């Protein structure tokens, strides 16, 4: 889990058994058990998966009770492990993405997670198929209307406390709360009810990467036994529930699940990370009416005070305007102010958005026409269609930097324009059984030698692909129906 999360937890003396020995099956035995598990999954009518920290260690996130886990090292008086990358840039593991494919294939009915890393939601697993028992470090909830907000930054508090943001529903406006439990907090009833319901219905509960020590969550898998269900445990360490299991596999979770997917002849699709940001433009006459004040902001879609964690700096240049000085914005909030003579003709701004090192691409270059004289009527955008086209374009050429507009709002008085962009900032492929961390590091090395052509906008890729296949629309030039997502971004 996040080291920040561990530091925020209240102090507790007894955190359970830590630093237990790890065991590895021999290759032959492991293969036999993988085939046995695949057969059980194939025959299952209602499979539930119960996940722990072990499915995220390959993402660069330390676990708690492993030989180098947070609690283990803390008890030994040693320095805490260092995360391989920022918590908010972690990408789903092979296991996360395999679960998505199993759900799509109707082999997986529900996932119960004890993790707070948000990777199940980020992987694309439907929210209604997931119970997050201990909360999500990237999720805020409105206690009044129940609306959920998925963030691209780690929420600053834990313990179900109020955060600095409010519900965006105009009819509500209640103060939001974090969703991550502290030691003394009870499990959320809604999540617990769904988890219990599916465990009772399950004919197979597959426990992945969990020591099954934390109560009452660890007792959930046992609820399938009363109805004749079976438990399978995949974990390197022994657990208190091993004797109740029909099958115990001592192997790396990613390797086991990759083998299962191969046996089931199911392909694990790449993970394409899409981030959001917005560009705000405003124009207003000075108090003496002699000048025009012009502002530009590059900011988070989650509010003016929210961080934009994947952007390092913004370089601003003006096309065909020698009188306007270029600027480098290297501190958040990224704001540029300029003053013009009273009459301002249309002009073009070029923004070079430089991303942090953990992004696959180094930057994206966006050209923005500025013309407050034209009609302010804004089109509607089909967000889901645009996201899907972005993923397909990124996977086709294995490139990042593709971007598209997904929302635009404008006002005539005062004159301002807010445009929300979606951009591909990372790709992880799962064609071989290897750590996502290793894959990510190699991709970042590749990105350091990438040419400027790596950062082509989506519209160019869509045009090329549509010439080849004729089946992908150009979303930039077509007015589409807006699809409202279930979770608010």
Short mmCIF file of C-alpha atoms in Angstrom, two decimals:
data_model
loop_
_atom_site.label_atom_id
_atom_site.label_comp_id
_atom_site.label_asym_id
_atom_site.label_seq_id
_atom_site.Cartn_x
_atom_site.Cartn_y
_atom_site.Cartn_z
CA UNK A 1 0.00 0.00 0.00
CA UNK A 2 0.95 3.65 0.02
CA UNK A 3 3.60 4.61 2.53
CA UNK A 4 1.63 7.83 3.02
CA UNK A 5 -1.42 5.77 3.94
CA UNK A 6 0.55 3.73 6.48
CA UNK A 7 1.90 6.92 8.07
CA UNK A 8 -1.60 8.39 8.37
CA UNK A 9 -2.95 5.37 10.28
CA UNK A 10 -3.33 5.66 14.03
CA UNK A 11 -0.66 3.84 16.02
CA UNK A 12 -1.51 0.29 17.06
CA UNK A 13 0.76 -2.11 18.92
CA UNK A 14 -0.54 -5.41 17.54
CA UNK A 15 -0.73 -5.54 13.74
CA UNK A 16 -0.78 -9.35 13.54
CA UNK A 17 1.86 -11.76 12.31
CA UNK A 18 4.50 -10.19 10.10
CA UNK A 19 7.63 -11.29 8.27
CA UNK A 20 6.45 -14.86 7.86
CA UNK A 21 8.43 -17.17 5.60
CA UNK A 22 7.52 -17.38 1.93
CA UNK A 23 7.19 -20.69 0.09
CA UNK A 24 7.40 -21.45 -3.62
CA UNK A 25 5.97 -24.49 -5.37
CA UNK A 26 8.24 -26.40 -7.72
CA UNK A 27 7.59 -25.58 -11.42
CA UNK A 28 5.85 -28.90 -12.08
CA UNK A 29 3.60 -28.71 -9.04
CA UNK A 30 2.82 -25.06 -9.75
CA UNK A 31 1.78 -25.86 -13.31
CA UNK A 32 -0.47 -28.70 -12.14
CA UNK A 33 -2.18 -26.44 -9.63
CA UNK A 34 -2.59 -23.65 -12.19
CA UNK A 35 -4.34 -26.09 -14.53
CA UNK A 36 -6.51 -27.30 -11.65
CA UNK A 37 -7.49 -23.72 -10.79
CA UNK A 38 -8.29 -22.96 -14.43
CA UNK A 39 -10.56 -25.99 -14.53
CA UNK A 40 -12.34 -24.86 -11.36
CA UNK A 41 -12.87 -21.40 -12.82
CA UNK A 42 -14.17 -22.86 -16.06
CA UNK A 43 -16.77 -24.93 -14.20
CA UNK A 44 -17.73 -22.21 -11.74
CA UNK A 45 -21.14 -20.52 -11.97
CA UNK A 46 -20.50 -17.72 -9.46
CA UNK A 47 -16.83 -16.96 -8.78
CA UNK A 48 -15.83 -14.25 -6.32
CA UNK A 49 -12.26 -12.96 -6.00
CA UNK A 50 -10.91 -11.68 -2.66
CA UNK A 51 -7.75 -9.56 -3.06
CA UNK A 52 -5.00 -8.31 -0.76
CA UNK A 53 -1.77 -6.32 -0.98
CA UNK A 54 0.02 -9.17 -2.78
CA UNK A 55 -1.63 -8.32 -6.09
CA UNK A 56 -0.11 -4.82 -6.07
CA UNK A 57 3.51 -5.45 -5.07
CA UNK A 58 4.48 -5.88 -8.74
CA UNK A 59 3.06 -2.38 -9.31
CA UNK A 60 5.78 -0.94 -7.07
CA UNK A 61 3.55 -0.68 -3.99
CA UNK A 62 5.00 -2.26 -0.80
CA UNK A 63 2.85 -4.74 1.13
CA UNK A 64 2.45 -4.84 4.91
CA UNK A 65 3.43 -8.28 6.20
CA UNK A 66 5.85 -9.69 3.65
CA UNK A 67 9.58 -10.08 4.45
CA UNK A 68 10.09 -6.49 3.28
CA UNK A 69 6.62 -5.24 4.18
CA UNK A 70 5.89 -1.98 5.97
CA UNK A 71 4.85 -3.54 9.30
CA UNK A 72 7.67 -6.11 9.14
CA UNK A 73 10.44 -3.54 8.70
CA UNK A 74 8.83 -1.21 11.19
CA UNK A 75 8.80 -3.92 13.87
CA UNK A 76 12.45 -4.71 13.13
CA UNK A 77 13.38 -1.05 13.51
CA UNK A 78 14.54 -0.82 9.90
CA UNK A 79 13.94 1.91 7.35
CA UNK A 80 10.61 1.63 5.56
CA UNK A 81 10.63 0.42 1.95
CA UNK A 82 10.70 3.01 -0.78
CA UNK A 83 7.94 2.98 -3.37
CA UNK A 84 9.22 2.45 -6.91
CA UNK A 85 7.08 5.33 -8.21
CA UNK A 86 4.56 7.88 -6.92
CA UNK A 87 1.43 6.24 -5.52
CA UNK A 88 -0.78 8.14 -7.94
CA UNK A 89 1.19 6.86 -10.95
CA UNK A 90 1.01 3.15 -10.09
CA UNK A 91 -0.44 1.07 -12.92
CA UNK A 92 -2.53 -2.10 -12.60
CA UNK A 93 -0.73 -5.44 -12.45
CA UNK A 94 -1.25 -8.47 -14.66
CA UNK A 95 -3.66 -9.72 -12.02
CA UNK A 96 -5.73 -6.51 -11.98
CA UNK A 97 -6.14 -6.57 -15.75
CA UNK A 98 -6.81 -10.33 -15.86
CA UNK A 99 -9.72 -9.84 -13.45
CA UNK A 100 -11.18 -7.29 -15.85
CA UNK A 101 -11.04 -9.84 -18.67
CA UNK A 102 -12.52 -12.58 -16.50
CA UNK A 103 -15.43 -10.28 -15.64
CA UNK A 104 -15.97 -9.46 -19.31
CA UNK A 105 -15.99 -13.17 -20.07
CA UNK A 106 -18.70 -13.65 -17.38
CA UNK A 107 -16.39 -15.96 -15.41
CA UNK A 108 -16.01 -13.48 -12.55
CA UNK A 109 -19.10 -12.15 -10.78
CA UNK A 110 -17.65 -9.96 -8.00
CA UNK A 111 -14.39 -8.69 -6.49
CA UNK A 112 -13.82 -7.95 -2.79
CA UNK A 113 -10.71 -5.87 -2.10
CA UNK A 114 -8.88 -4.98 1.10
CA UNK A 115 -6.57 -2.63 -0.81
CA UNK A 116 -6.76 1.16 -0.79
CA UNK A 117 -4.65 1.76 -3.92
CA UNK A 118 -7.60 2.31 -6.28
CA UNK A 119 -6.12 0.04 -8.94
CA UNK A 120 -9.23 -2.10 -9.36
CA UNK A 121 -11.27 0.93 -10.42
CA UNK A 122 -8.43 2.30 -12.54
CA UNK A 123 -8.07 -1.06 -14.32
CA UNK A 124 -11.61 -0.76 -15.66
CA UNK A 125 -13.42 -3.16 -13.34
CA UNK A 126 -17.07 -2.01 -13.09
CA UNK A 127 -17.73 -0.22 -9.81
CA UNK A 128 -20.90 -2.24 -9.24
CA UNK A 129 -18.82 -5.44 -9.36
CA UNK A 130 -16.42 -4.24 -6.64
CA UNK A 131 -16.54 -3.92 -2.84
CA UNK A 132 -13.64 -1.92 -1.37
CA UNK A 133 -13.79 -2.90 2.28
CA UNK A 134 -11.03 -0.62 3.54
CA UNK A 135 -11.74 2.28 1.20
CA UNK A 136 -9.89 3.89 -1.69
CA UNK A 137 -7.19 6.54 -1.36
CA UNK A 138 -8.35 8.14 -4.61
CA UNK A 139 -12.08 8.17 -3.90
CA UNK A 140 -14.22 10.78 -2.16
CA UNK A 141 -17.88 10.29 -1.35
CA UNK A 142 -20.73 12.65 -0.60
CA UNK A 143 -22.35 11.60 2.70
CA UNK A 144 -25.56 13.39 1.68
CA UNK A 145 -26.37 12.16 -1.85
CA UNK A 146 -23.89 9.27 -2.13
CA UNK A 147 -22.09 10.59 -5.22
CA UNK A 148 -18.56 9.22 -5.68
CA UNK A 149 -15.62 11.19 -7.08
CA UNK A 150 -12.57 9.37 -8.46
CA UNK A 151 -9.46 11.56 -8.15
CA UNK A 152 -6.06 11.44 -9.87
CA UNK A 153 -4.38 12.51 -6.63
CA UNK A 154 -4.28 10.84 -3.22
CA UNK A 155 -6.97 12.28 -0.96
CA UNK A 156 -5.25 14.10 1.89
CA UNK A 157 -7.07 12.47 4.82
CA UNK A 158 -8.09 9.03 6.06
CA UNK A 159 -10.58 7.97 8.70
CA UNK A 160 -13.76 9.07 6.87
CA UNK A 161 -12.98 12.73 7.55
CA UNK A 162 -14.24 15.76 5.68
CA UNK A 163 -11.99 16.92 2.85
CA UNK A 164 -11.55 20.40 1.37
CA UNK A 165 -13.97 19.76 -1.51
CA UNK A 166 -17.74 19.77 -1.87
CA UNK A 167 -20.26 17.78 -3.89
CA UNK A 168 -20.53 19.29 -7.37
CA UNK A 169 -24.28 18.69 -7.51
CA UNK A 170 -25.82 22.16 -7.24
CA UNK A 171 -28.77 20.75 -5.31
CA UNK A 172 -26.46 19.16 -2.73
CA UNK A 173 -23.12 20.89 -2.16
CA UNK A 174 -22.30 18.86 0.96
CA UNK A 175 -18.72 18.55 2.18
CA UNK A 176 -17.09 15.40 0.80
CA UNK A 177 -15.40 12.72 2.91
CA UNK A 178 -12.50 10.38 2.30
CA UNK A 179 -13.33 6.67 2.15
CA UNK A 180 -10.23 5.09 3.76
CA UNK A 181 -10.68 3.41 7.15
CA UNK A 182 -8.48 3.94 10.16
CA UNK A 183 -8.01 1.10 12.67
CA UNK A 184 -11.04 1.96 14.79
CA UNK A 185 -13.45 2.51 11.88
CA UNK A 186 -16.14 -0.06 11.10
CA UNK A 187 -16.29 -1.58 7.64
CA UNK A 188 -18.70 0.31 5.36
CA UNK A 189 -22.08 -1.42 5.56
CA UNK A 190 -22.93 -1.03 1.88
CA UNK A 191 -19.67 -2.65 0.76
CA UNK A 192 -19.89 -5.33 3.44
CA UNK A 193 -23.47 -6.26 2.53
CA UNK A 194 -22.56 -6.72 -1.13
CA UNK A 195 -19.47 -8.77 -0.21
CA UNK A 196 -21.43 -11.07 2.12
CA UNK A 197 -24.19 -11.54 -0.44
CA UNK A 198 -21.82 -12.62 -3.18
CA UNK A 199 -19.76 -14.87 -0.90
CA UNK A 200 -22.93 -16.73 0.13
CA UNK A 201 -23.84 -17.13 -3.56
CA UNK A 202 -20.33 -18.19 -4.58
CA UNK A 203 -19.40 -21.70 -5.59
CA UNK A 204 -15.76 -20.55 -5.76
CA UNK A 205 -13.95 -17.84 -3.78
CA UNK A 206 -10.45 -17.18 -5.06
CA UNK A 207 -8.20 -15.42 -2.51
CA UNK A 208 -5.25 -13.64 -4.10
CA UNK A 209 -2.25 -12.13 -2.32
CA UNK A 210 -3.79 -11.85 1.14
CA UNK A 211 -2.63 -13.15 4.51
CA UNK A 212 -6.29 -13.46 5.60
CA UNK A 213 -5.53 -12.04 9.06
CA UNK A 214 -7.66 -8.90 9.28
CA UNK A 215 -11.09 -9.50 10.79
CA UNK A 216 -13.93 -9.43 9.97
CA UNK A 217 -12.93 -9.25 6.31
CA UNK A 218 -10.87 -12.45 6.40
CA UNK A 219 -13.95 -14.50 7.35
CA UNK A 220 -15.93 -13.49 4.26
CA UNK A 221 -14.57 -16.30 2.01
CA UNK A 222 -15.76 -18.90 4.55
CA UNK A 223 -19.38 -17.95 3.87
CA UNK A 224 -19.32 -19.87 0.59
CA UNK A 225 -18.67 -23.17 2.40
CA UNK A 226 -22.18 -23.44 3.84
CA UNK A 227 -23.62 -23.58 0.31
CA UNK A 228 -21.07 -26.12 -0.89
CA UNK A 229 -18.65 -23.59 -2.36
CA UNK A 230 -14.87 -23.96 -2.48
CA UNK A 231 -12.02 -21.71 -1.45
CA UNK A 232 -8.73 -21.38 -3.34
CA UNK A 233 -5.83 -19.45 -1.79
CA UNK A 234 -2.92 -18.09 -3.83
CA UNK A 235 -0.35 -16.64 -1.43
CA UNK A 236 3.36 -17.11 -0.74
CA UNK A 237 2.84 -17.20 3.02
CA UNK A 238 0.72 -19.57 5.08
CA UNK A 239 -2.67 -18.19 6.18
CA UNK A 240 -5.07 -19.09 9.03
CA UNK A 241 -7.62 -20.26 6.42
CA UNK A 242 -5.40 -22.72 4.54
CA UNK A 243 -7.09 -25.74 6.15
CA UNK A 244 -10.47 -24.58 4.87
CA UNK A 245 -9.25 -24.29 1.29
CA UNK A 246 -9.77 -26.90 -1.42
CA UNK A 247 -6.58 -25.72 -3.12
CA UNK A 248 -3.59 -23.70 -1.86
CA UNK A 249 -1.03 -22.39 -4.35
CA UNK A 250 2.36 -21.07 -3.22
CA UNK A 251 3.42 -18.87 -6.11
CA UNK A 252 3.58 -15.28 -7.32
CA UNK A 253 0.03 -14.14 -7.96
CA UNK A 254 0.85 -12.58 -11.34
CA UNK A 255 2.51 -15.78 -12.54
CA UNK A 256 -0.38 -17.97 -11.37
CA UNK A 257 -3.05 -15.76 -12.91
CA UNK A 258 -1.11 -15.40 -16.17
CA UNK A 259 -0.97 -19.19 -16.37
CA UNK A 260 -4.70 -19.44 -15.67
CA UNK A 261 -5.49 -16.94 -18.44
CA UNK A 262 -3.34 -18.89 -20.87
CA UNK A 263 -5.12 -22.12 -19.97
CA UNK A 264 -8.51 -20.42 -20.41
CA UNK A 265 -7.32 -18.96 -23.74
CA UNK A 266 -8.09 -15.43 -22.58
CA UNK A 267 -5.97 -12.46 -23.67
CA UNK A 268 -4.98 -9.73 -21.21
CA UNK A 269 -5.41 -6.36 -22.91
CA UNK A 270 -2.94 -3.50 -22.39
CA UNK A 271 -3.68 -0.88 -19.79
CA UNK A 272 -3.90 2.63 -21.21
CA UNK A 273 -3.68 5.41 -18.65
CA UNK A 274 -5.83 8.42 -19.54
CA UNK A 275 -5.50 11.58 -17.46
CA UNK A 276 -7.62 14.72 -17.47
CA UNK A 277 -6.82 18.40 -17.19
CA UNK A 278 -8.55 21.62 -18.15
CA UNK A 279 -7.52 24.88 -19.75
CA UNK A 280 -9.28 28.06 -18.63
CA UNK A 281 -9.18 31.25 -20.70
CA UNK A 282 -10.71 34.59 -19.72
CA UNK A 283 -10.76 38.09 -21.13
CA UNK A 284 -12.03 41.31 -19.55
CA UNK A 285 -11.55 45.04 -19.99
CA UNK A 286 -9.44 46.90 -17.45
CA UNK A 287 -11.15 49.29 -15.06
CA UNK A 288 -10.15 52.31 -17.17
CA UNK A 289 -11.31 50.55 -20.38
CA UNK A 290 -7.92 51.17 -22.03
CA UNK A 291 -6.62 47.59 -21.93
CA UNK A 292 -7.80 44.02 -22.17
CA UNK A 293 -6.72 41.68 -19.38
CA UNK A 294 -6.22 38.08 -20.56
CA UNK A 295 -5.71 35.06 -18.29
CA UNK A 296 -4.76 31.45 -18.94
CA UNK A 297 -4.83 28.59 -16.42
CA UNK A 298 -3.88 24.94 -16.78
CA UNK A 299 -5.48 23.14 -13.85
CA UNK A 300 -7.08 20.02 -12.44
CA UNK A 301 -10.63 19.06 -13.34
CA UNK A 302 -11.23 18.34 -9.65
CA UNK A 303 -11.31 21.95 -8.50
CA UNK A 304 -9.18 25.09 -8.49
CA UNK A 305 -7.26 24.03 -5.38
CA UNK A 306 -6.72 20.43 -6.45
CA UNK A 307 -3.20 19.44 -7.56
CA UNK A 308 -2.36 18.43 -11.11
CA UNK A 309 0.05 15.62 -10.18
CA UNK A 310 1.18 14.47 -13.63
CA UNK A 311 2.23 17.87 -15.02
CA UNK A 312 5.75 19.17 -14.35
CA UNK A 313 5.57 22.49 -16.20
CA UNK A 314 3.81 24.35 -19.00
CA UNK A 315 5.55 26.28 -21.78
CA UNK A 316 3.43 28.97 -23.43
CA UNK A 317 4.19 30.54 -26.81
CA UNK A 318 2.13 32.80 -29.07
CA UNK A 319 1.87 32.23 -32.83
CA UNK A 320 2.42 35.29 -35.05
CA UNK A 321 2.43 37.67 -32.11
CA UNK A 322 5.87 39.18 -31.66
CA UNK A 323 4.51 41.54 -29.02
CA UNK A 324 3.60 38.71 -26.66
CA UNK A 325 6.39 37.20 -24.60
CA UNK A 326 6.60 33.42 -24.20
CA UNK A 327 6.58 32.01 -20.68
CA UNK A 328 7.49 28.89 -18.73
CA UNK A 329 5.10 28.04 -15.89
CA UNK A 330 6.89 25.70 -13.48
CA UNK A 331 4.83 26.12 -10.30
CA UNK A 332 1.25 25.14 -9.60
CA UNK A 333 -1.19 26.68 -10.14
CA UNK A 334 -0.09 27.18 -13.75
CA UNK A 335 -1.35 30.72 -14.45
CA UNK A 336 -0.33 33.26 -17.11
CA UNK A 337 -1.60 36.85 -17.24
CA UNK A 338 -1.20 39.25 -20.15
CA UNK A 339 -2.49 42.77 -20.91
CA UNK A 340 -3.32 43.86 -24.44
CA UNK A 341 -4.43 47.07 -26.08
CA UNK A 342 -8.21 47.50 -26.04
CA UNK A 343 -8.96 45.71 -29.34
CA UNK A 344 -7.67 42.13 -29.46
CA UNK A 345 -7.70 40.22 -32.73
CA UNK A 346 -7.94 36.41 -32.74
CA UNK A 347 -4.61 34.70 -32.11
CA UNK A 348 -3.22 31.22 -31.39
CA UNK A 349 -1.54 29.93 -28.24
CA UNK A 350 0.71 26.88 -28.20
CA UNK A 351 0.98 24.99 -24.92
CA UNK A 352 3.70 22.45 -24.33
CA UNK A 353 2.51 20.37 -21.37
CA UNK A 354 5.60 18.75 -19.82
CA UNK A 355 4.77 15.63 -17.83
CA UNK A 356 6.53 14.13 -14.81
CA UNK A 357 9.15 11.42 -15.30
CA UNK A 358 6.80 8.53 -14.50
CA UNK A 359 4.67 9.25 -17.56
CA UNK A 360 5.45 7.34 -20.74
CA UNK A 361 5.52 10.47 -22.88
CA UNK A 362 7.57 13.54 -22.07
CA UNK A 363 5.09 16.15 -23.19
CA UNK A 364 2.09 17.01 -25.31
CA UNK A 365 1.81 20.07 -27.52
CA UNK A 366 -1.60 21.66 -27.88
CA UNK A 367 -2.61 24.54 -30.17
CA UNK A 368 -5.44 26.69 -28.89
CA UNK A 369 -7.21 29.27 -31.08
CA UNK A 370 -8.27 32.28 -29.00
CA UNK A 371 -11.25 34.16 -30.42
CA UNK A 372 -13.86 35.51 -28.05
CA UNK A 373 -15.84 37.06 -30.90
CA UNK A 374 -17.21 33.77 -32.26
CA UNK A 375 -20.32 31.96 -31.05
CA UNK A 376 -19.97 30.58 -27.54
CA UNK A 377 -22.29 27.62 -28.16
CA UNK A 378 -20.54 24.45 -27.01
CA UNK A 379 -20.97 20.99 -28.56
CA UNK A 380 -21.78 17.87 -26.61
CA UNK A 381 -19.21 15.07 -26.43
CA UNK A 382 -19.61 11.32 -26.08
CA UNK A 383 -16.95 10.80 -23.42
CA UNK A 384 -16.98 7.01 -23.44
CA UNK A 385 -16.57 6.92 -27.23
CA UNK A 386 -13.67 9.36 -27.03
CA UNK A 387 -11.97 7.37 -24.25
CA UNK A 388 -12.32 4.17 -26.30
CA UNK A 389 -10.88 5.84 -29.40
CA UNK A 390 -7.97 7.15 -27.35
CA UNK A 391 -7.24 3.65 -26.04
CA UNK A 392 -7.41 2.11 -29.51
CA UNK A 393 -5.17 4.77 -31.01
CA UNK A 394 -2.60 4.35 -28.21
CA UNK A 395 -2.60 0.55 -28.48
CA UNK A 396 -2.35 0.58 -32.27
CA UNK A 397 0.95 2.44 -32.34
CA UNK A 398 2.05 1.83 -28.72
CA UNK A 399 2.44 5.59 -28.32
CA UNK A 400 1.37 8.11 -25.71
CA UNK A 401 0.51 11.76 -25.97
CA UNK A 402 -2.77 11.42 -27.89
CA UNK A 403 -5.34 13.87 -26.63
CA UNK A 404 -8.90 14.95 -27.26
CA UNK A 405 -11.42 17.45 -25.94
CA UNK A 406 -14.15 15.82 -23.85
CA UNK A 407 -15.96 18.86 -22.47
CA UNK A 408 -16.23 22.58 -23.11
CA UNK A 409 -18.01 25.39 -21.27
CA UNK A 410 -18.12 29.04 -22.29
CA UNK A 411 -19.66 32.30 -21.06
CA UNK A 412 -20.22 35.58 -22.84
CA UNK A 413 -20.20 37.79 -19.76
CA UNK A 414 -17.61 37.77 -18.42
CA UNK A 415 -15.89 36.20 -21.41
CA UNK A 416 -14.32 32.90 -20.46
CA UNK A 417 -13.83 29.42 -21.86
CA UNK A 418 -13.05 26.16 -20.03
CA UNK A 419 -11.98 23.15 -22.10
CA UNK A 420 -11.38 19.70 -20.57
CA UNK A 421 -8.83 17.45 -22.26
CA UNK A 422 -8.25 13.70 -21.98
CA UNK A 423 -4.70 12.58 -22.71
CA UNK A 424 -2.89 9.24 -22.81
CA UNK A 425 0.10 9.36 -20.44
CA UNK A 426 1.08 5.70 -20.06
CA UNK A 427 0.69 2.22 -21.53
CA UNK A 428 1.40 -1.17 -19.91
CA UNK A 429 1.34 -4.40 -21.91
CA UNK A 430 0.96 -7.89 -20.49
CA UNK A 431 2.12 -10.17 -23.27
CA UNK A 432 4.68 -11.83 -20.99
CA UNK A 433 4.75 -12.74 -17.32
CA UNK A 434 6.90 -10.00 -15.87
CA UNK A 435 6.55 -7.34 -13.25
CA UNK A 436 4.63 -4.25 -14.26
CA UNK A 437 7.30 -2.30 -12.41
CA UNK A 438 10.00 -3.65 -14.71
CA UNK A 439 7.84 -3.04 -17.76
CA UNK A 440 7.12 0.53 -16.65
CA UNK A 441 10.81 1.28 -16.08
CA UNK A 442 11.67 0.03 -19.56
CA UNK A 443 8.91 2.12 -21.08
CA UNK A 444 10.18 5.20 -19.28
CA UNK A 445 13.68 4.56 -20.64
CA UNK A 446 12.19 4.30 -24.12
CA UNK A 447 10.30 7.55 -23.61
CA UNK A 448 13.52 9.41 -22.86
CA UNK A 449 14.65 8.74 -26.43
CA UNK A 450 11.25 9.28 -28.05
CA UNK A 451 11.00 11.75 -30.89
CA UNK A 452 8.50 14.58 -31.09
CA UNK A 453 6.27 12.38 -33.25
CA UNK A 454 5.43 10.38 -30.12
CA UNK A 455 3.06 13.14 -29.10
CA UNK A 456 0.63 13.22 -32.00
CA UNK A 457 -2.93 14.34 -31.25
CA UNK A 458 -5.64 11.72 -31.57
CA UNK A 459 -7.20 13.34 -34.63
CA UNK A 460 -4.21 12.44 -36.82
CA UNK A 461 -4.16 8.83 -35.61
CA UNK A 462 -7.91 8.50 -36.11
CA UNK A 463 -7.63 9.76 -39.67
CA UNK A 464 -4.93 7.24 -40.47
CA UNK A 465 -6.78 4.36 -38.82
CA UNK A 466 -10.07 5.25 -40.49
CA UNK A 467 -8.34 5.08 -43.85
CA UNK A 468 -7.20 1.57 -42.99
CA UNK A 469 -10.34 0.23 -41.38
CA UNK A 470 -13.07 2.75 -42.08
CA UNK A 471 -14.69 2.10 -38.71
CA UNK A 472 -13.46 4.82 -36.34
CA UNK A 473 -15.20 8.21 -36.43
CA UNK A 474 -13.40 11.54 -36.18
CA UNK A 475 -14.80 12.70 -32.87
CA UNK A 476 -13.22 16.13 -33.17
CA UNK A 477 -15.49 17.19 -36.02
CA UNK A 478 -18.73 15.54 -35.00
CA UNK A 479 -21.30 16.57 -32.45
CA UNK A 480 -22.04 13.56 -30.26
CA UNK A 481 -24.51 12.74 -27.51
CA UNK A 482 -23.10 13.17 -24.01
CA UNK A 483 -22.90 10.00 -21.94
CA UNK A 484 -22.99 10.72 -18.22
CA UNK A 485 -20.64 8.37 -16.29
CA UNK A 486 -21.84 6.67 -13.11
CA UNK A 487 -18.88 7.95 -11.10
CA UNK A 488 -18.16 11.66 -11.33
CA UNK A 489 -14.71 12.77 -12.41
#
